[in-house]
Short mmCIF file of C-alpha atoms in Angstrom, two decimals:
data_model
loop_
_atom_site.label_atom_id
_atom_site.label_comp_id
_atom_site.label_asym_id
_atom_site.label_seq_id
_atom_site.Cartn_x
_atom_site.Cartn_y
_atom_site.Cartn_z
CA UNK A 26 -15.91 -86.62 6.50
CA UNK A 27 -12.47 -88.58 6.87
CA UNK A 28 -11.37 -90.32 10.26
CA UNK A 29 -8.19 -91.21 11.19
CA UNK A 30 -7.30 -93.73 13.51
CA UNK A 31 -3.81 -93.76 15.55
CA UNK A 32 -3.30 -97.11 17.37
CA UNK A 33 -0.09 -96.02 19.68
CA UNK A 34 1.52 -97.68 22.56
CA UNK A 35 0.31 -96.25 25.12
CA UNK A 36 -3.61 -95.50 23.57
CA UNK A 37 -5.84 -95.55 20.83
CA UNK A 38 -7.35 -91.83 19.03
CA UNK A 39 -10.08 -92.40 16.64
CA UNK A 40 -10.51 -88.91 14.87
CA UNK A 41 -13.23 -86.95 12.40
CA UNK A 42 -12.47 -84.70 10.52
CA UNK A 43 -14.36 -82.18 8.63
CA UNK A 44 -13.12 -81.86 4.47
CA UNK A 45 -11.16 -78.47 5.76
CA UNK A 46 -9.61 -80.36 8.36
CA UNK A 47 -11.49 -79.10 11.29
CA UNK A 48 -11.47 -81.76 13.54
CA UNK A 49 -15.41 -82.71 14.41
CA UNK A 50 -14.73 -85.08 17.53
CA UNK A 51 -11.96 -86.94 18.76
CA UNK A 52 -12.40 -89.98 20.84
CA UNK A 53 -9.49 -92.05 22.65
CA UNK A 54 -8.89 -95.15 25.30
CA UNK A 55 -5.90 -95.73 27.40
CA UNK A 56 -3.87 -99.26 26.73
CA UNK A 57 -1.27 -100.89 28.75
CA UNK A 58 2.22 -102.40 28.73
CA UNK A 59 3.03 -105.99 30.75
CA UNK A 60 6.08 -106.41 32.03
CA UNK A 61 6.47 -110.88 32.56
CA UNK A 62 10.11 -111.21 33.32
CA UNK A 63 13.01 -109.05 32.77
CA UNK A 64 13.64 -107.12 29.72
CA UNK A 65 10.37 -108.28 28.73
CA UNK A 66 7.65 -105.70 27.55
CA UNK A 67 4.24 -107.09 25.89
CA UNK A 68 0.89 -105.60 24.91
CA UNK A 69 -2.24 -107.67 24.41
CA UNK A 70 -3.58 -107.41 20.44
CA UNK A 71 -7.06 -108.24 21.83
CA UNK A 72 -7.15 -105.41 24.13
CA UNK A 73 -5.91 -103.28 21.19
CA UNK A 74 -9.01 -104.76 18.78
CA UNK A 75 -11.49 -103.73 21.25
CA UNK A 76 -9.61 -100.11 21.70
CA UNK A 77 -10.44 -99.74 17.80
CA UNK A 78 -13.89 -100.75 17.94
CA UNK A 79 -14.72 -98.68 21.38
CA UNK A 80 -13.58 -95.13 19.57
CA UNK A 81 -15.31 -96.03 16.63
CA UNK A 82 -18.02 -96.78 18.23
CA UNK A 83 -18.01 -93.49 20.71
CA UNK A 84 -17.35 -91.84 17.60
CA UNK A 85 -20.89 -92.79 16.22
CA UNK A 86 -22.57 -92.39 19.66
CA UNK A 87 -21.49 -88.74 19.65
CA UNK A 88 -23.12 -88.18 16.20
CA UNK A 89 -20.70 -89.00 13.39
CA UNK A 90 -22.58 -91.17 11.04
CA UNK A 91 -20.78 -94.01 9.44
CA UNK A 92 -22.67 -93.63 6.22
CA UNK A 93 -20.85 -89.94 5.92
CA UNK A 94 -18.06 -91.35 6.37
CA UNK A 95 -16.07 -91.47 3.12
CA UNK A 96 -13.10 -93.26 4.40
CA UNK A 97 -11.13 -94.44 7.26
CA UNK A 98 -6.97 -94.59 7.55
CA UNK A 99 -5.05 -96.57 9.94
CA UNK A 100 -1.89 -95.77 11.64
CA UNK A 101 0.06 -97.16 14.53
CA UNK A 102 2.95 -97.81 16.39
CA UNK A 103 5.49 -99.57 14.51
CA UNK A 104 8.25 -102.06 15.21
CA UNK A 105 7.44 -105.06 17.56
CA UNK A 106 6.13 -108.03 16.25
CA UNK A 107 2.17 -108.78 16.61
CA UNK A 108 2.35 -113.19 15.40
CA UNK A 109 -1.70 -114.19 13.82
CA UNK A 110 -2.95 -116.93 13.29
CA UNK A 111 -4.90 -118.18 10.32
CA UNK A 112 -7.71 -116.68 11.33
CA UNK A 113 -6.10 -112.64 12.32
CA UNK A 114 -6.01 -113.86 15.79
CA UNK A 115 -3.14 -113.50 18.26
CA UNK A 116 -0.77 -116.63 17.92
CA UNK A 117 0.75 -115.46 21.83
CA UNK A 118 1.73 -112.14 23.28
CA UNK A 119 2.60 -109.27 21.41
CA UNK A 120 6.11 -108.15 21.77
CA UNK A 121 6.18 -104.32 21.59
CA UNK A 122 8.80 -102.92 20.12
CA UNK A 123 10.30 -101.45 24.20
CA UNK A 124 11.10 -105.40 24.48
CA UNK A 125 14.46 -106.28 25.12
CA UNK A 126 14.55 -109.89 24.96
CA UNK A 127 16.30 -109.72 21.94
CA UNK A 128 19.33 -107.83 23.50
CA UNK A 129 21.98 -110.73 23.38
CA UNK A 130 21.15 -111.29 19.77
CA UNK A 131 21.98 -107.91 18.34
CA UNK A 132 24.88 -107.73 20.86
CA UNK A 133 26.36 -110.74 18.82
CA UNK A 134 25.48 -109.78 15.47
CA UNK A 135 26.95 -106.12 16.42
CA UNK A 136 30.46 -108.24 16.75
CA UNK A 137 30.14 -110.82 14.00
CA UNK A 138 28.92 -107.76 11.63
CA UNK A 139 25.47 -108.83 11.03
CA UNK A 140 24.55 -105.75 12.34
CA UNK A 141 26.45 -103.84 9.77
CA UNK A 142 25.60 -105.54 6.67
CA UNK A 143 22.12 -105.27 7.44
CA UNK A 144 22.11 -101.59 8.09
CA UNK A 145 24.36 -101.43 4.68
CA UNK A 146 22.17 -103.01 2.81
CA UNK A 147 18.52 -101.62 4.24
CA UNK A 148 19.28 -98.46 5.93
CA UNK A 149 18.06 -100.02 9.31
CA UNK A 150 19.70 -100.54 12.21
CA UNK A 151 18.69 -103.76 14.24
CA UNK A 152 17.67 -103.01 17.73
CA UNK A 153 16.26 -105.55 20.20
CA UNK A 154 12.58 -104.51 19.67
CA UNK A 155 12.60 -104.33 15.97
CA UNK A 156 10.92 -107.06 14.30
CA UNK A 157 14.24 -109.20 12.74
CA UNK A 158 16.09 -109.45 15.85
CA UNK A 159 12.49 -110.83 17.94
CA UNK A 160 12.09 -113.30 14.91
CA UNK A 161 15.51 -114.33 15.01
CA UNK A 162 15.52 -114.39 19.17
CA UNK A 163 12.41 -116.88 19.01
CA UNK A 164 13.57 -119.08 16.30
CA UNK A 165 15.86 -119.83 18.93
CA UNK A 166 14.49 -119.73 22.13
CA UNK A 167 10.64 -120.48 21.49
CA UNK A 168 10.36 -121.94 17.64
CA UNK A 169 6.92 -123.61 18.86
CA UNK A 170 5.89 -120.27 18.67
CA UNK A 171 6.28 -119.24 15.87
CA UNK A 172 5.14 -122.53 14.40
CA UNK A 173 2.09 -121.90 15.97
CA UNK A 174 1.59 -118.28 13.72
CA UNK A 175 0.69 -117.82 10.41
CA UNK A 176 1.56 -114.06 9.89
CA UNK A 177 4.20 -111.82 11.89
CA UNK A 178 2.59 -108.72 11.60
CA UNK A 179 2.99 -104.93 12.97
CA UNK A 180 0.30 -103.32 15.17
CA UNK A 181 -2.12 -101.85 12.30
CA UNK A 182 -1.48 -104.79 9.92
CA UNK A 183 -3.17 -106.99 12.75
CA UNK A 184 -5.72 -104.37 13.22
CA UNK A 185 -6.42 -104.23 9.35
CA UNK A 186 -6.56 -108.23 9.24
CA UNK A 187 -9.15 -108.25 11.88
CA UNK A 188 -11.19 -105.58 10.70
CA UNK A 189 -11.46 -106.04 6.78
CA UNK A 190 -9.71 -109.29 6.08
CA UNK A 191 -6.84 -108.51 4.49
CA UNK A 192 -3.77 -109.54 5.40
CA UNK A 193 -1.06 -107.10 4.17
CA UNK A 194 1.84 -104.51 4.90
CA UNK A 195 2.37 -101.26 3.36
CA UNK A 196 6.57 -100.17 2.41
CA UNK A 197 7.07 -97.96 5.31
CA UNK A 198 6.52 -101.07 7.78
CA UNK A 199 7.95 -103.45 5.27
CA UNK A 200 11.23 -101.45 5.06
CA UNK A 201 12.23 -102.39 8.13
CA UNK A 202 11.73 -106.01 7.81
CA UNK A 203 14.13 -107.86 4.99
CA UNK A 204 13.38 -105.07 2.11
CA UNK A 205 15.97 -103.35 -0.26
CA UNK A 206 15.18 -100.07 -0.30
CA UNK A 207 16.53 -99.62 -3.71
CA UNK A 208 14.19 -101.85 -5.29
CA UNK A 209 11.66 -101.96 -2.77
CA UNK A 210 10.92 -105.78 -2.66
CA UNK A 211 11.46 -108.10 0.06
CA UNK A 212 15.36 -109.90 -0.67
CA UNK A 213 15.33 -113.72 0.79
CA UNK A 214 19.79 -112.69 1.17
CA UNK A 215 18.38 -110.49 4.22
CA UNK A 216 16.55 -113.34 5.89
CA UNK A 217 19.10 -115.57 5.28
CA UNK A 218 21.43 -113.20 7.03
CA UNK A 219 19.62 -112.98 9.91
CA UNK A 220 19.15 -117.05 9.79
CA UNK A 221 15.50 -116.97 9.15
CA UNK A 222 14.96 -118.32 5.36
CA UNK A 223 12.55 -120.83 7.02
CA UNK A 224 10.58 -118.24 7.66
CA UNK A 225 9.71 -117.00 4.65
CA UNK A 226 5.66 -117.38 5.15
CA UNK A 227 5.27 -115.55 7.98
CA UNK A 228 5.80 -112.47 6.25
CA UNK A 229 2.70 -110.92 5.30
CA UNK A 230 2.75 -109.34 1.43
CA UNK A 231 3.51 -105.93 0.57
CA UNK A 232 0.93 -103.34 -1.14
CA UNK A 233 2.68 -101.58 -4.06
CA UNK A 234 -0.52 -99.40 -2.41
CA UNK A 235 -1.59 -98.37 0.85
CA UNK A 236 -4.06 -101.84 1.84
CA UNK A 237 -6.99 -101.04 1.90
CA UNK A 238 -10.39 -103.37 2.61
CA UNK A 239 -14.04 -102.41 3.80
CA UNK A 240 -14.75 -102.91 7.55
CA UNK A 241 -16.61 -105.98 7.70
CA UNK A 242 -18.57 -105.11 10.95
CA UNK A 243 -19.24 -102.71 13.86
CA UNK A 244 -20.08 -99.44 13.95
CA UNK A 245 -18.32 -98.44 10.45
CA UNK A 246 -19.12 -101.18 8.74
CA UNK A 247 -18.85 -100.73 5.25
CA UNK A 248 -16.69 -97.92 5.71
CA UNK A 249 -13.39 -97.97 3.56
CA UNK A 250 -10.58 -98.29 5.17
CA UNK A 251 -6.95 -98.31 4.42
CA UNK A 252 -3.75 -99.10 6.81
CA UNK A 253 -0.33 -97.25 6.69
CA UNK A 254 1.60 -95.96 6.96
CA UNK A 255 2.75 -96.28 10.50
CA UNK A 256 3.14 -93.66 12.81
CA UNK A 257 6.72 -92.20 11.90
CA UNK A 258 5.99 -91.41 8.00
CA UNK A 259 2.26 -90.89 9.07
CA UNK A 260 3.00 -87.68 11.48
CA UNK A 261 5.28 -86.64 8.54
CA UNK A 262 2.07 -86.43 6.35
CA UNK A 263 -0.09 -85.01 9.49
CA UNK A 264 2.13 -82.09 9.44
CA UNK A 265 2.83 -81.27 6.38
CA UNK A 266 6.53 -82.19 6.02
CA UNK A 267 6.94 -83.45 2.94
CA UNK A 268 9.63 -81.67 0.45
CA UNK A 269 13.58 -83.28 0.44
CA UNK A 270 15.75 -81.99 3.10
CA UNK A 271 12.59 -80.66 5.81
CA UNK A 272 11.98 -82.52 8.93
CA UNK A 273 9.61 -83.17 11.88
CA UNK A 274 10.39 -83.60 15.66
CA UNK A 275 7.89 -85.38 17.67
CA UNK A 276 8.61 -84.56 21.07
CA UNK A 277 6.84 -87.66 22.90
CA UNK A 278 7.71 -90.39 24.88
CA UNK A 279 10.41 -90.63 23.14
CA UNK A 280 11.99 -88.13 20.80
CA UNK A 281 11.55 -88.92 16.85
CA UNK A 282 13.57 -86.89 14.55
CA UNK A 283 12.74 -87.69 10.66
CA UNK A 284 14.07 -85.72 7.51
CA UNK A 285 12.35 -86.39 4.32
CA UNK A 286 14.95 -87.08 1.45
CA UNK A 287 15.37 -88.18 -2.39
CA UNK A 288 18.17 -89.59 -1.83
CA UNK A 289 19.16 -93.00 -0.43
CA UNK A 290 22.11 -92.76 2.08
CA UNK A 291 23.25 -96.28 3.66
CA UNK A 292 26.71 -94.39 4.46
CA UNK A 293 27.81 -93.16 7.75
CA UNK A 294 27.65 -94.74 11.19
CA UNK A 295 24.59 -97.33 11.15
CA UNK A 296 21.58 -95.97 13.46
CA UNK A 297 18.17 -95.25 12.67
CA UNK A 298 15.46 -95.73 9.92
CA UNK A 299 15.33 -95.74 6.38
CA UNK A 300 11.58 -96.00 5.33
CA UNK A 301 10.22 -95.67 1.74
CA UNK A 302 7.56 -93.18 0.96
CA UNK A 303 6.11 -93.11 -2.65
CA UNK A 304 8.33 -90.39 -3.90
CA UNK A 305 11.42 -90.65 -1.96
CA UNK A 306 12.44 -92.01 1.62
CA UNK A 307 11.84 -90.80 5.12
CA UNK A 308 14.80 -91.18 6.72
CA UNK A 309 14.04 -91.31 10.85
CA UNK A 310 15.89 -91.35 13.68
CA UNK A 311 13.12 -92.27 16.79
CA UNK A 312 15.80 -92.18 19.86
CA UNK A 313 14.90 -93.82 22.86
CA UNK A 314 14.90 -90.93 25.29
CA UNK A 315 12.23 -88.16 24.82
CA UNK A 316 9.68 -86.49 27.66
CA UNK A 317 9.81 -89.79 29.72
CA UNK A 318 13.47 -88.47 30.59
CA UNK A 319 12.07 -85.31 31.51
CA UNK A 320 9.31 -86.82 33.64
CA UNK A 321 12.35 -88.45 35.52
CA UNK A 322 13.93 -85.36 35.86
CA UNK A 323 11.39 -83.30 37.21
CA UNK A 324 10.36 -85.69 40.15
CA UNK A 325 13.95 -86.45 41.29
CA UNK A 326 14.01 -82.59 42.18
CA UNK A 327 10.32 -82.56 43.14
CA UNK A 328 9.03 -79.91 40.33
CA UNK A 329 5.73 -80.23 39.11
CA UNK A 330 4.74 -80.26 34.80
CA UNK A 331 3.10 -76.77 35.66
CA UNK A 332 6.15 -75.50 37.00
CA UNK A 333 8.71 -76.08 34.24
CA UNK A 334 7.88 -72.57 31.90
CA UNK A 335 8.73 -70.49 35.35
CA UNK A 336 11.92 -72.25 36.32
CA UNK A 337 12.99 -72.60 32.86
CA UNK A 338 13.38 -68.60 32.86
CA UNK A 339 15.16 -68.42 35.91
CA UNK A 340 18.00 -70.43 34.90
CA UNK A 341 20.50 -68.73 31.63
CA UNK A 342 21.30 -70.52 28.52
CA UNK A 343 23.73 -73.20 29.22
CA UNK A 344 22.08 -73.78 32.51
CA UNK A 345 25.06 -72.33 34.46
CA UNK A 346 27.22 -75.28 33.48
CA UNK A 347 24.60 -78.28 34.28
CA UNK A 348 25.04 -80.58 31.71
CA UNK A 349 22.27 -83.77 30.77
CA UNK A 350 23.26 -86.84 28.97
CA UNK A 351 19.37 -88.01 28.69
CA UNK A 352 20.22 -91.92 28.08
CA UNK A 353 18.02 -93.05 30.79
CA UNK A 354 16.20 -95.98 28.62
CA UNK A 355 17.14 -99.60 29.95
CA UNK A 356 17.93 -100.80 26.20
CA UNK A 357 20.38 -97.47 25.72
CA UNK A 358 20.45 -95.82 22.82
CA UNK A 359 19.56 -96.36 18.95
CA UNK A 360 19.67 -93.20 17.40
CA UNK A 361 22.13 -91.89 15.86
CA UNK A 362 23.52 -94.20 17.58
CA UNK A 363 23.22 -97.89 18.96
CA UNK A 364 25.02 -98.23 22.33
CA UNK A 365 22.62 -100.52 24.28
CA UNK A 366 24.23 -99.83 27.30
CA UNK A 367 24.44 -96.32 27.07
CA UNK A 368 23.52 -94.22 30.08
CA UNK A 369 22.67 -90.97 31.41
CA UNK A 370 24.93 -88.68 33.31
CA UNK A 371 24.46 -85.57 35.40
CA UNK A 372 27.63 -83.39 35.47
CA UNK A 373 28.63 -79.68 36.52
CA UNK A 374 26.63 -79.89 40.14
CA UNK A 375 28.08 -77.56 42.99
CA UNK A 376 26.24 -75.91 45.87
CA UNK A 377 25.29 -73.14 43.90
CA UNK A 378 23.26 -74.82 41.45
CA UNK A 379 19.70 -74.85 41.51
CA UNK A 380 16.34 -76.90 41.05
CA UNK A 381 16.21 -74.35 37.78
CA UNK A 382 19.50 -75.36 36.49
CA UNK A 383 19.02 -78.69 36.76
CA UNK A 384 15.69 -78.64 35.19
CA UNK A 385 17.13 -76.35 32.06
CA UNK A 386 20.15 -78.36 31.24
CA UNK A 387 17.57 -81.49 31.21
CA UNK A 388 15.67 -79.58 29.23
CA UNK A 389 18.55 -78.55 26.81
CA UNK A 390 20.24 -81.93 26.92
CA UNK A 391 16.95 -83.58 25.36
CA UNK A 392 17.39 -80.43 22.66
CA UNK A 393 21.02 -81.70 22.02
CA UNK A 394 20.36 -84.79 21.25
CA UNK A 395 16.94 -83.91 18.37
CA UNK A 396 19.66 -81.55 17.01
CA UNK A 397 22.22 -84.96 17.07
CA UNK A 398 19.78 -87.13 15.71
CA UNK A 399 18.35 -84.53 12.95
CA UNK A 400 22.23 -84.08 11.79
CA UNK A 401 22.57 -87.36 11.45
CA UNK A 402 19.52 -87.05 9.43
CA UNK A 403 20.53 -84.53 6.91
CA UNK A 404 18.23 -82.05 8.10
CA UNK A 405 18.96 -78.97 5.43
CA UNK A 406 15.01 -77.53 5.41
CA UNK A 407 12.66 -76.45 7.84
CA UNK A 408 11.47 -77.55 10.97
CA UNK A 409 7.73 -79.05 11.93
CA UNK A 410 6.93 -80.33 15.50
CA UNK A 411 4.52 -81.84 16.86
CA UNK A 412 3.69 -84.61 20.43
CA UNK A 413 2.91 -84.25 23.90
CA UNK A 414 6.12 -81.96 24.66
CA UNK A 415 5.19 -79.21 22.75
CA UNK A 416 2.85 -78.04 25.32
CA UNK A 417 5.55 -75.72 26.99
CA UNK A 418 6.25 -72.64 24.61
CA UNK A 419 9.60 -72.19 27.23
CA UNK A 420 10.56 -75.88 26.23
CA UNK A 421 9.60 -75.51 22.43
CA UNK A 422 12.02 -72.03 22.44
CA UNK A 423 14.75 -74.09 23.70
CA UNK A 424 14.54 -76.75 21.21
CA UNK A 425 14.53 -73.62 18.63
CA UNK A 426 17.55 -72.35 19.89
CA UNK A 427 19.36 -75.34 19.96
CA UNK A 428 18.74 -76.28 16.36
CA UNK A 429 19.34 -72.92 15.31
CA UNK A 430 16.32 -73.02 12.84
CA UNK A 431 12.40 -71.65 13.00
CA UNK A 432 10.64 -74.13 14.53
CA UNK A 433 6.58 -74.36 13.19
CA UNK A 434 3.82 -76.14 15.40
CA UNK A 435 1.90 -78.31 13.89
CA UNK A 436 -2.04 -77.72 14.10
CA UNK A 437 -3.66 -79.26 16.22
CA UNK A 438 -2.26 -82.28 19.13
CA UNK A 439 -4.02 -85.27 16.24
CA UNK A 440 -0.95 -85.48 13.92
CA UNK A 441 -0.53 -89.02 13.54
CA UNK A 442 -4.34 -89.52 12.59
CA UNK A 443 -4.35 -86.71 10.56
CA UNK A 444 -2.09 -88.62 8.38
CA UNK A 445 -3.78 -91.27 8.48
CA UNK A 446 -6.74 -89.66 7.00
CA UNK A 447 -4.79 -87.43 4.94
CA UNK A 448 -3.24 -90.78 3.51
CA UNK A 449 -6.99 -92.44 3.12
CA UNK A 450 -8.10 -89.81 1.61
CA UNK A 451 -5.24 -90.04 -1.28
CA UNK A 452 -5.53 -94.00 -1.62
CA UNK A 453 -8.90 -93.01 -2.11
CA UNK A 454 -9.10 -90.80 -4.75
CA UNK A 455 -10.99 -87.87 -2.49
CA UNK A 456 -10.24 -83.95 -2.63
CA UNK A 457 -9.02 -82.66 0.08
CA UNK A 458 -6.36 -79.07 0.34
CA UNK A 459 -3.60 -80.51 2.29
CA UNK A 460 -1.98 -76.88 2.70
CA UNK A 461 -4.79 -76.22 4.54
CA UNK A 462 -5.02 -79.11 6.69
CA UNK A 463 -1.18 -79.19 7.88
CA UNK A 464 -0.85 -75.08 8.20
CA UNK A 465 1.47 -74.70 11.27
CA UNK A 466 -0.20 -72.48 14.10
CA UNK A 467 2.90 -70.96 15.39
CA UNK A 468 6.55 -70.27 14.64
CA UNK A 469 9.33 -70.28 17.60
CA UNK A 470 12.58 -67.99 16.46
CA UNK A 471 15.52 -68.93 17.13
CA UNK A 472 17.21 -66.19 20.34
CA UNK A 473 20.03 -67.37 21.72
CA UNK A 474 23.54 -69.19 20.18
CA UNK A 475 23.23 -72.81 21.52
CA UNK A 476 26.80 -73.78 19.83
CA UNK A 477 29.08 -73.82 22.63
CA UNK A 478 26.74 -75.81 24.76
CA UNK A 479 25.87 -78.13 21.75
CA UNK A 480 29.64 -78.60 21.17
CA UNK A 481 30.03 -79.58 25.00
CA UNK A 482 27.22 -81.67 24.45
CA UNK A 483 29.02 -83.55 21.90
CA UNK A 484 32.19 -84.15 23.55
CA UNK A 485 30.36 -85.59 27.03
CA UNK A 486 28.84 -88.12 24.15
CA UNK A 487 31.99 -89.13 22.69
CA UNK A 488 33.05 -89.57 26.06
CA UNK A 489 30.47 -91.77 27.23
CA UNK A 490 30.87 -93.79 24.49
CA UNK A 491 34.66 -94.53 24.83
CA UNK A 492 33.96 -95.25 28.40
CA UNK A 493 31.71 -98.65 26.94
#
């Protein structure tokens, strides 16, 4: 038996599963965001701790036996910045990576060209939550702070610390935090860029491996466990998308469209991820608006979540003209583009329009923008997806449609700690037939021709964005 753990924003999943895959029991508990002041979005690491234990610990109350347990991965929400103490502990409040404290910062090194060399030189574009541009923002506003800290760590690297002792990062969280992709090593030019050389310390160590450690108490102690990767490459593994050129669209909270490629690409307009996998790079592009836009939608014309399959076929392709620029996220945009002040828009409305057409072209305007992000991407393979969203086959058509590809579902709603075990089980050394694990359990054809509308699409974009 292999469990995978999936620490997310907005809860934490502790899953078994059986050595086909099967999942045995699943176990989860809610957390929460705080909101202190404007802009400002924080999550509490203790809270998060106790999430861990709590599912592990249901986990064994149900029946699953720790001592059958072979091995245990981690995964987790990345960006933000989680500061420790000496001891694992939290040095203050955990910024989460929705924060946008850090806004003014990346506005200025957007027009001094910080921005762009880092992007050029990592494959990552700064945004206010990511964990350079928080650093930077409270080595200037709050240094005590950070003096207080010992490590700046991500969500599962705290978790890890706590749980096994090890303090450690794994690439696909380091490569978003002062690493060259090309080597793979940390490069003290970055942190001087971003005027943090002093710094230096707080970054925790990369693995050449996955870290890994034995849970030092609780209900799986002794079990091994190992952390990373995060949540973007780990869905990747949960779902089986792993040759050059295929991708994965994680139709959440927020849409995350990620291609799998051998080839590093820090050309074309900065935006996005570059992460390093063990063979290769995944490179991702997690936009800010995903089913959260949708949930918007649908109460501002009073439709309930049951209702969206049967007014999504009484409104056409194209939505009768109803067009949906889905930038309803207070920090804008990041991918594939950055434009934090980039908002939504509404256009084509006339009398004759209907709840339905509104509802489709918000539908279809969140399918626009995975197919913008996945071009951006270099999407040339197939198509795996996975999240909350994909519980409306009407939605899940649409998306097909719009990318003009096969779309397969991945099995099962436990993605993300399916990778994580999937990953375990590798750093491991156990046997496990990944084909079997990540088979897809359904495949949505593509039915209509989505160009015109994607083209239309396109131009409302560029026309937003000269409007900034």
């Amino acid at each position: 038996m292999i469990v995978g753990v999936d620490a997310g924003t907005s809860g934490v999943k502790a899953v078994a599963f059986a050595p086909d895959g099967e999942v045995m029991a699943v176990e989860s508990r809610s957390l929460t965001l705080s909101h202190p002041g404007p802009g400002q979005v924080e999550q509490d690491a203790e809270t998060v701790v106790a999430a861990v234990e709590d599912v592990l610990g249901r986990l064994v109350a149900r029946g699953v036996r720790a001592d059958e347990v072979q091995a245990t991965g981690l995964t987790g929400q990345g960006d933000g910045l989680w500061l420790l103490d000496g001891e694992g502990r939290p040095a203050g409040p955990a910024l989460s990576w929705l924060d946008g404290r850090a806004t003014p910062l990346v506005d200025g090194w957007m027009r001094d060209g910080t921005f762009e060399e880092l992007f050029r030189r990592t494959g990552n574009a700064a945004f206010p939550g990511a964990g350079a541009p928080l650093l930077a923002h409270l080595d200037r506003t709050g240094p005590e702070t950070l003096d207080r800290a010992t490590t700046a760590a991500r969500c599962k690297d705290m978790i890890m610390q706590r749980f096994t002792g090890v303090r450690a990062t794994d690439l696909s969280d380091a490569s978003n935090l002062f690493t060259d992709p090309r080597t793979r090593v940390r490069d003290a030019d970055l942190l001087r860029l971003c005027g943090l050389e002093h710094r230096q310390g707080l970054l925790p160590p990369v693995s050449a491996e996955l870290p890994a450690g034995e849970i030092l108490g609780g209900a799986f102690r002794g079990v091994p466990l190992s952390a990373g990767p995060y949540d973007l490459p780990a869905c990747a593994a949960g779902a089986g998308v792993t040759r050059p050129g295929d991708g994965l669209l994680i139709i959440g909270t927020t849409l995350a469209c990620e291609v799998i490629t051998d080839r590093l690409d820090l050309g074309g307009e900065p935006a996005g991820q570059t992460l390093c996998l063990p063979d290769g790079w995944l490179r991702a592009m997690p936009a800010m608006t995903g089913t959260a836009a949708l949930d918007w939608l649908l109460g501002l014309v009073g439709v309930r979540h049951d209702e969206l399959g049967a007014l999504l076929g009484q409104s056409p392709p194209g939505a009768r003209g109803v067009r949906f620029l889905p930038y309803l996220s207070p920090s804008g945009e990041r991918a594939p583009f950055v434009e934090p002040n980039a908002r939504g828009r509404l256009d084509g409305l006339e009398l004759a329009v209907t709840r339905a057409d509104v509802v489709r072209a918000g539908c279809e305007g969140l399918a626009f923008a995975a197919r913008h992000c996945f071009e951006a991407a270099g999407l040339t393979g197939e198509v795996a997806v996975c999240g909350g969203g994909t519980g409306s086959e009407a939605w899940l058509q649409i998306f097909a449609d719009v990318l003009g590809r096969p779309l397969r579902l991945a099995r099962g709603p436990e993605v993300g700690a399916m990778g994580a075990a999937l990953t375990a089980a590798r750093r491991f050394g156990l046997t496990v037939d990944e084909a079997t694990w990540t088979a897809g359990t359904r495949w949505y054809e593509p039915r209509h021709d989505m160009e015109e509308p994607y083209r239309r699409y396109l131009d409302d974009v560029r026309g937003l964005r000269n409007s900034l």
